[in-house]
Each structure stands twice: as structure tokens, then as C-alpha cells.
Short mmCIF file of C-alpha atoms in Angstrom, two decimals:
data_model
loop_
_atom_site.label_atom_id
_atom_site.label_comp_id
_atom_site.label_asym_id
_atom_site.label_seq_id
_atom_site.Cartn_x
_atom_site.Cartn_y
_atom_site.Cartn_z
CA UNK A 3 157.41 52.63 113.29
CA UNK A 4 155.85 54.96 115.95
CA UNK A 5 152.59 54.74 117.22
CA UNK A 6 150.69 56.70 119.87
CA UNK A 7 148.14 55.32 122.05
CA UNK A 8 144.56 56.92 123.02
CA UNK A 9 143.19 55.35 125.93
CA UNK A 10 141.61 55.83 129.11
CA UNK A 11 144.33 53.98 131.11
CA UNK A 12 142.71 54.51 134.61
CA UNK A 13 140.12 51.96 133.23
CA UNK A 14 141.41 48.50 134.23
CA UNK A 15 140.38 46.21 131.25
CA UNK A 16 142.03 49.26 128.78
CA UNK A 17 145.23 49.33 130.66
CA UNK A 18 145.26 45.42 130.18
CA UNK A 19 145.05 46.13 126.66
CA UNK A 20 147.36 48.88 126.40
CA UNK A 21 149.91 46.43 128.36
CA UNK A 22 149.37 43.82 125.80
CA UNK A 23 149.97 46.25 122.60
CA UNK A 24 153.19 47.57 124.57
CA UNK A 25 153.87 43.95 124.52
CA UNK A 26 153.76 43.32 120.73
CA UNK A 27 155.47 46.60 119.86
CA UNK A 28 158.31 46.34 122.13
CA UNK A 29 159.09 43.00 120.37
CA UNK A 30 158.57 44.88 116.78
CA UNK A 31 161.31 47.46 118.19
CA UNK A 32 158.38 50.30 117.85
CA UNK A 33 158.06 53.19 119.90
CA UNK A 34 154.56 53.64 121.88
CA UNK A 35 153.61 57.18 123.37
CA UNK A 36 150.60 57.84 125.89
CA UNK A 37 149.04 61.10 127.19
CA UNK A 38 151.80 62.43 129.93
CA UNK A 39 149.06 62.12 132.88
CA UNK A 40 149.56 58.22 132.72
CA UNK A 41 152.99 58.17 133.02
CA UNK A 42 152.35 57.17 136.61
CA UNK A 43 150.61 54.33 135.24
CA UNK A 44 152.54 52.31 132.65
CA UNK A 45 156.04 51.55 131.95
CA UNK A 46 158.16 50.04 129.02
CA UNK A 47 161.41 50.54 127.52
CA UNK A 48 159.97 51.38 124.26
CA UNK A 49 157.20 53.62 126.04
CA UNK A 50 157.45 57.83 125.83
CA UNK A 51 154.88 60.33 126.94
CA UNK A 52 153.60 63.66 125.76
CA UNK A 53 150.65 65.98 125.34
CA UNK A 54 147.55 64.64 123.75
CA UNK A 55 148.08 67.10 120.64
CA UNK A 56 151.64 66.82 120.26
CA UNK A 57 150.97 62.78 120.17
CA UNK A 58 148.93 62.71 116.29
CA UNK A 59 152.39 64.62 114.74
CA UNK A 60 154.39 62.43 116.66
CA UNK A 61 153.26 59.15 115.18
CA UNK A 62 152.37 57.46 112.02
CA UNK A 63 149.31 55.41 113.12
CA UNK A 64 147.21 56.57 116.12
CA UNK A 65 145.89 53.54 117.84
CA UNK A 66 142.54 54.04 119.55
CA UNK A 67 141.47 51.76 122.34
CA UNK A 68 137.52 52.37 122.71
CA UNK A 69 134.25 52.26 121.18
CA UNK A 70 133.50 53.98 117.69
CA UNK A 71 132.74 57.73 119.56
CA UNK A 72 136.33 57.58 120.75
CA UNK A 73 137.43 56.29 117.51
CA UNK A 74 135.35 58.48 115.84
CA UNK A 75 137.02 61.87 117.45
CA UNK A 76 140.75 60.73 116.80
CA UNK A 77 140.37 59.36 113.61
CA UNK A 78 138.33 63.11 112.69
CA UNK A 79 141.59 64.71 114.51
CA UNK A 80 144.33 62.27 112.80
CA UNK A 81 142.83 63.05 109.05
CA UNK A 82 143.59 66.77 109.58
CA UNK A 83 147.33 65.90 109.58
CA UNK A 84 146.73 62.92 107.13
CA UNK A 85 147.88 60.15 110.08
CA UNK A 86 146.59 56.71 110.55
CA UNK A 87 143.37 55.70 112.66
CA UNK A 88 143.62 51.96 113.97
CA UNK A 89 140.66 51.05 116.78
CA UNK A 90 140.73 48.42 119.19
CA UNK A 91 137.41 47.93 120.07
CA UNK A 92 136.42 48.10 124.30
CA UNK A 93 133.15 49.53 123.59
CA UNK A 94 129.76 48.14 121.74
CA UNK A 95 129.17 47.85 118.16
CA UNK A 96 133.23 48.79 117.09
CA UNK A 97 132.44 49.48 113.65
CA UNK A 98 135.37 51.53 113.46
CA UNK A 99 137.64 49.52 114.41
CA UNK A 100 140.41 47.06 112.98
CA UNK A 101 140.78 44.71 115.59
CA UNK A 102 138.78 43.39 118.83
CA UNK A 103 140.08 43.69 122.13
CA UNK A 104 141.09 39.24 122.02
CA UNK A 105 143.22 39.72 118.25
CA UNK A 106 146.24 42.23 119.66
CA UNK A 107 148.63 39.77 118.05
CA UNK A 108 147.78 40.91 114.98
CA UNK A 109 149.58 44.54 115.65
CA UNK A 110 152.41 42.38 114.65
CA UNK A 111 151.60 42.47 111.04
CA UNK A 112 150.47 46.04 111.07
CA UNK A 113 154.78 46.90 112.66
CA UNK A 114 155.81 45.10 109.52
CA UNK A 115 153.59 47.15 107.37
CA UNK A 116 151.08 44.35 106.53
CA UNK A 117 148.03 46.41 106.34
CA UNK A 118 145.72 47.87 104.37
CA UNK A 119 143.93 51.91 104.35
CA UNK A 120 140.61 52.44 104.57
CA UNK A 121 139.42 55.88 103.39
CA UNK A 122 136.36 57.47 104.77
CA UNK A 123 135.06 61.14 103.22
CA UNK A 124 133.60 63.40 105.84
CA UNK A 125 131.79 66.81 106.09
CA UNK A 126 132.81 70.02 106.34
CA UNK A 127 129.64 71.96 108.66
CA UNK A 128 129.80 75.39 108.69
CA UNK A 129 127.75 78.03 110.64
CA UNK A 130 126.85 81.34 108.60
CA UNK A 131 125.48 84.15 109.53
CA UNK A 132 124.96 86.33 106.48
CA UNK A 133 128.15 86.30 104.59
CA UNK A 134 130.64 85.43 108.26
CA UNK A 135 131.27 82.02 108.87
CA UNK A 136 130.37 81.91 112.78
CA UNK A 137 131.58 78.20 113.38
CA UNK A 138 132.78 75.14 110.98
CA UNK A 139 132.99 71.70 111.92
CA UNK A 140 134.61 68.50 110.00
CA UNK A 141 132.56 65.57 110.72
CA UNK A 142 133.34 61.56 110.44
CA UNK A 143 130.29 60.20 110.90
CA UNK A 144 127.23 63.22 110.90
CA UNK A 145 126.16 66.84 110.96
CA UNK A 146 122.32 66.85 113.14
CA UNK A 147 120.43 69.73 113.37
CA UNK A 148 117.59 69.56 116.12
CA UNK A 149 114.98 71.46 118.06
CA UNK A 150 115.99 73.25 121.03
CA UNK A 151 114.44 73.29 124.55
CA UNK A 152 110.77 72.79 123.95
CA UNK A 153 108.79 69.35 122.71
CA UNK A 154 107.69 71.11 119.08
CA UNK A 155 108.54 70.66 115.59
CA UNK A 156 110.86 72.54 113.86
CA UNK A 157 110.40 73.84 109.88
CA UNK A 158 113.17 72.44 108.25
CA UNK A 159 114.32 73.75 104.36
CA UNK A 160 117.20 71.89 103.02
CA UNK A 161 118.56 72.92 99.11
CA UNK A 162 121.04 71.58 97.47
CA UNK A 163 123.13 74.05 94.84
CA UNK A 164 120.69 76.60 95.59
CA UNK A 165 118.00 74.39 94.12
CA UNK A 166 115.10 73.12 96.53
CA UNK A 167 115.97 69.82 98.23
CA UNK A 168 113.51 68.96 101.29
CA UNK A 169 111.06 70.74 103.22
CA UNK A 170 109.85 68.97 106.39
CA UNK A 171 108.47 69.73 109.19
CA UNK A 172 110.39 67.37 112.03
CA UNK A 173 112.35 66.89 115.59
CA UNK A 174 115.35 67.75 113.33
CA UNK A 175 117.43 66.60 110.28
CA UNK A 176 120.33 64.35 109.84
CA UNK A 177 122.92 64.91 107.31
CA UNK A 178 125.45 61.82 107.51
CA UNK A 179 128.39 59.97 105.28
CA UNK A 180 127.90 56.43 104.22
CA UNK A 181 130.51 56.04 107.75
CA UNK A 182 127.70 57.33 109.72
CA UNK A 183 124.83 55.86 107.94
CA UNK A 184 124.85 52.43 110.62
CA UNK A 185 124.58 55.39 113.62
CA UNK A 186 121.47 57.44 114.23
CA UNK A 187 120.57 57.95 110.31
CA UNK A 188 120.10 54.47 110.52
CA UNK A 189 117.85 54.70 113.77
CA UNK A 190 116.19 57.42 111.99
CA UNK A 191 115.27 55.21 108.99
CA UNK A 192 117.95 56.07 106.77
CA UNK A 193 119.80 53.46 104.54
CA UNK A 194 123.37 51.70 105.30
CA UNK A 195 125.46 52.32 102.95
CA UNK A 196 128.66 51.27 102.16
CA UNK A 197 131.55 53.46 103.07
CA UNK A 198 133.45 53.83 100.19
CA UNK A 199 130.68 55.69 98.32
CA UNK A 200 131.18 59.39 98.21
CA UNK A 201 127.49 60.91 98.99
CA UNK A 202 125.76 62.07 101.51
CA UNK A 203 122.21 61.47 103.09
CA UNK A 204 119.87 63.59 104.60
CA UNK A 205 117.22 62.08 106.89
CA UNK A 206 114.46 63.80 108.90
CA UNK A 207 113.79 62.81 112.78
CA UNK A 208 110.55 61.97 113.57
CA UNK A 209 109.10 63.91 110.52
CA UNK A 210 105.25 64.76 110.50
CA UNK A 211 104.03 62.84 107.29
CA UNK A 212 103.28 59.58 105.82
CA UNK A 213 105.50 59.96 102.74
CA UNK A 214 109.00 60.66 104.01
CA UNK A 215 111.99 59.03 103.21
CA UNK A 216 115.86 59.75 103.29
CA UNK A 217 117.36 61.21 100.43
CA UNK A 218 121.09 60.60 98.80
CA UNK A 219 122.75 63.62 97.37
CA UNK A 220 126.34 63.45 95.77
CA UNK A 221 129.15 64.50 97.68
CA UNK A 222 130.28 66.88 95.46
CA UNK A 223 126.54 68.88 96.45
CA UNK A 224 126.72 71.80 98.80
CA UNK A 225 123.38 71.22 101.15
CA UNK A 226 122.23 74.22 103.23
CA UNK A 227 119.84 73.69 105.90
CA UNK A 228 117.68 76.77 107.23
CA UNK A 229 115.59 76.14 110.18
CA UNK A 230 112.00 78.02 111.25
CA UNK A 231 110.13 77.61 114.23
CA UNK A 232 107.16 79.40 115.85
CA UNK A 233 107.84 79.78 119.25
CA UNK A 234 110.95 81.54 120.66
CA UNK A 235 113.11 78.11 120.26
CA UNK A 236 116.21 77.90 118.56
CA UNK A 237 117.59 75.15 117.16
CA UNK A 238 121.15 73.33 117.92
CA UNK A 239 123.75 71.57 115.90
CA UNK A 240 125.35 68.61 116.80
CA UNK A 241 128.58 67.38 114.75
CA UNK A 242 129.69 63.78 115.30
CA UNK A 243 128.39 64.25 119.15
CA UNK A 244 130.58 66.94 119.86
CA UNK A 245 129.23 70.14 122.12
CA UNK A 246 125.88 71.55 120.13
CA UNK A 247 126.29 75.13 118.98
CA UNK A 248 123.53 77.41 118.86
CA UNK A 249 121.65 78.16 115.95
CA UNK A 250 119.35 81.31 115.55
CA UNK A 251 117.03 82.02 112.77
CA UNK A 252 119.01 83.68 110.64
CA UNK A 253 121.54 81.40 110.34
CA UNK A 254 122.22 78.68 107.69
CA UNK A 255 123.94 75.23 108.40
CA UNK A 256 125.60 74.83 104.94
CA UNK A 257 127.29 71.13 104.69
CA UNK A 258 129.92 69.99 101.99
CA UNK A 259 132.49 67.86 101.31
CA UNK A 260 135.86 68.27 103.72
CA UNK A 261 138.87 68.43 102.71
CA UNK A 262 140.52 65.79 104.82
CA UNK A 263 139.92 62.17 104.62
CA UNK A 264 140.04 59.59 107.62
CA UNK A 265 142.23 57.32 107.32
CA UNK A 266 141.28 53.79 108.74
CA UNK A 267 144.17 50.72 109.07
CA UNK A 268 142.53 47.41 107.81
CA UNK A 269 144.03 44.31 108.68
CA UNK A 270 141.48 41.54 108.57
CA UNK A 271 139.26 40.53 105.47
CA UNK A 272 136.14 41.57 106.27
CA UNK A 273 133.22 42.78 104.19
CA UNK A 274 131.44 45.71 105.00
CA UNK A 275 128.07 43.69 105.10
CA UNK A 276 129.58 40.78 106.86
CA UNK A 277 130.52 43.03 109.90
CA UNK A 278 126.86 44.83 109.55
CA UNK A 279 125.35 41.58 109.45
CA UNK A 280 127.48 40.71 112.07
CA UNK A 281 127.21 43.45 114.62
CA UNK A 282 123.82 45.13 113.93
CA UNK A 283 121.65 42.04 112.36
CA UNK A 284 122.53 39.50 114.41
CA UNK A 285 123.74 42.12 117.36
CA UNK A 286 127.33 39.82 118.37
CA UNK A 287 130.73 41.13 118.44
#
């Protein structure tokens, strides 16, 4: 079995790690390859180096040693090719990830194919101006439309199917999986939901009412999101916290259901509510 590794190895507690994966794989008789920059940095007989891209076709499970926004951008890149996402958490929450940073040992399991695969639907965000498609994004966790530059709220029009789905007047909107809805939906007020539902939920920031409330729309829905304000302000969009894109007045944000998958290893037992229970109600790792 190949894997490749993601990993900031300049950091010393991840290169730890890193040395203790190498460890378990080179006795499984796997091959491990890291970006080419650290090959200055770590050695093993069973350890090969290339570029960052060439490293997701080169393997069949992409292990990820960092917190859920790490885990979140190569498990987003890994579904595109239909590869593997296993996290090692080194960060906060980890709800990503398979394993923490004290159970490597269990990577010897996962060599002998004792795992199983978590899938996770995510968005497809796309930019349109008129009829051209300006900019599309596929999302893991969220698709967040805000207010630019200036402290005012935005007019915010959301249908669904062409029919009328939310008008609000907010900071901004949140459209998020169930992966994403224990990140800022749930800050936001939105509900958790488990991740194996297929539907998404949109959730206003810091709306201006009494009476407003998250809504859950079926994945199979095609949400468009148009965006007013009064002052020369335009709004941006943000897509799993990747660089926000400009959006003018006459554009539409229209979100649906992508065409990849992320695929998640799962090796230990664990509920989805045990590990929110665990790592967001009673805030331990």
C-alpha cells in the first residue's frame, strides 16, 4: 500500500509524528512519500519524495497530519481523484480526523486494510455573471457569503429551484454540509447534523430580526444566493476558508451538490455524537 504524507515537517512535534508513522509503515513494507522540500529533513528506506500534486495520484490514502482546515483542504483535493483522506489530529477540535496524534499504532490495521470509508457530500459554488460562470468552487465543509469592507448589513435573497427561499437582511449567509455544520454554522446558530445526511443548511450571520432560524434544504436543491447592499460595498465569498473572491451586484452565488465525494478512513468505533459530545460539549480531545 502507498501512502503520501501532508505535513508541515519543519514543525517539531509533526516531524515526531511523521517519524513515528514512517515507523509503522516501514514495518507494514508500505511506501511513504513527502513534499520534495523536506527531503532534507527525513529519511527512511521506505520513504520517496515528490511534488505536492503529483503526491494525491501517487497514493491510495493521503494521510494528513494537522487540524481539520488542513484536513479539510486535502481531503476536498483527494475526492477530486476519488483517493483516501486519513487525519492525524495536531490541531484543536480534529473532527476530521481518524486518529489522535498518541494512537499511530493503529496505522497498522489501516496497511492491512482494516478500515472502514467514511463518505462526506460537498458543494459545488459557482460564481455567475449572467449566463458565464466567473469562478466555481467544491467545498467540504461551507460556501459563506459576507459583507465587504464596511460595518453594514447586507440584503441577502436566497431561492431554491427558482422558488423563494430566504430573504434576510444580515452580516452574511452560510450555506454548509452536515460536515461543516459543527464549524461556523454552528457558531452562527445552525444545527449539527450528522454527516451522513445528504442536505444542506443555510444560516444567516448576525441577521436583523427576532424570528430567524437556519433552514435545511435537500441536497439534490440548487440554492442561489443574490446579494444587495446600499452603499458602494460588495460582498465576498469564502469557500471552506480558502482566498474570498469578489462578488459584485450582479452576480449570483448558485450552490449545488458536487460531484465528488470525500472520502474519510475510519478506524475506531466512534459515534458521531460521542465525538461531538466529546470535543465540543465537554471541549476535551
Amino acid at each position: 500500500m502507498v501512502f503520501s504524507v501532508f505535513a508541515n515537517l519543519y514543525n517539531l512535534e509533526t516531524q515526531q509524528i511523521a517519524k513515528e508513522i514512517l515507523s509503522v509503515l516501514e514495518f507494514e513494507n508500505c511506501s511513504v512519500f513527502f513534499d520534495e522540500k523536506y527531503e532534507n529533513v527525513i529519511k527512511s528506506s521506505v520513504c520517496f519524495f515528490a511534488q505536492p500534486d503529483d503526491m494525491y495520484n501517487l497514493c491510495d490514502i493521503a494521510i494528513v497530519i494537522g487540524g481539520d482546515g488542513t484536513t479539510m483542504r486535502v481531503a476536498r483535493n483527494a475526492a477530486v481523484l476519488g483517493k483516501l483522506t486519513l487525519g492525524i489530529n495536531a490541531g484543536r477540535l480534529g473532527f476530521l480526523s481518524a486518529l489522535e496524534k498518541n494512537e499511530i499504532s493503529l496505522l497498522h490495521t489501516v496497511a492491512k486494510g482494516n478500515y472502514q470509508i467514511d463518505e462526506r457530500i460537498m458543494l459545488k459554488t459557482a460564481v455567475l455573471n449572467g449566463e458565464s460562470v466567473v469562478k466555481t468552487y467544491h467545498c467540504l465543509n461551507d460556501a459563506i457569503a459576507t459583507r465587504g469592507a464596511f460595518a453594514r448589513l447586507i440584503d441577502i435573497e436566497v431561492t431554491s429551484d427558482g422558488r423563494e427561499l430566504l430573504e434576510t437582511r444580515a452580516d452574511g449567509i452560510i450555506i454548509s454540509t452536515p460536515t461543516g455544520s459543527t464549524a461556523y454554522s454552528l457558531a452562527a446558530g445552525g444545527p449539527v447534523l450528522s454527516p451522513d445526511l445528504e442536505c444542506f443548511v443555510a444560516t444567516a450571520i448576525c441577521p436583523h430580526s427576532l424570528m430567524d432560524r437556519s433552514i435545511v434544504v435537500n441536497s439534490k436543491s440548487k440554492l442561489d444566493i443574490m446579494i444587495y447592499s446600499d452603499v458602494k460595498n460588495n460582498a465576498v465569498l469564502t469557500c471552506d476558508g480558502q482566498e474570498p473572491f469578489e462578488i459584485s451586484k450582479e452576480s449570483v452565488i448558485r450552490v449545488s451538490l458536487s460531484e465528488y465525494k470525500a472520502r474519510l478512513v475510519k478506524i475506531k468505533p466512534d459515534n458521531f455524537y460521542e465525538v461531538v459530545k466529546k470535543k465540543i460539549i465537554n471541549n476535551r480531545t
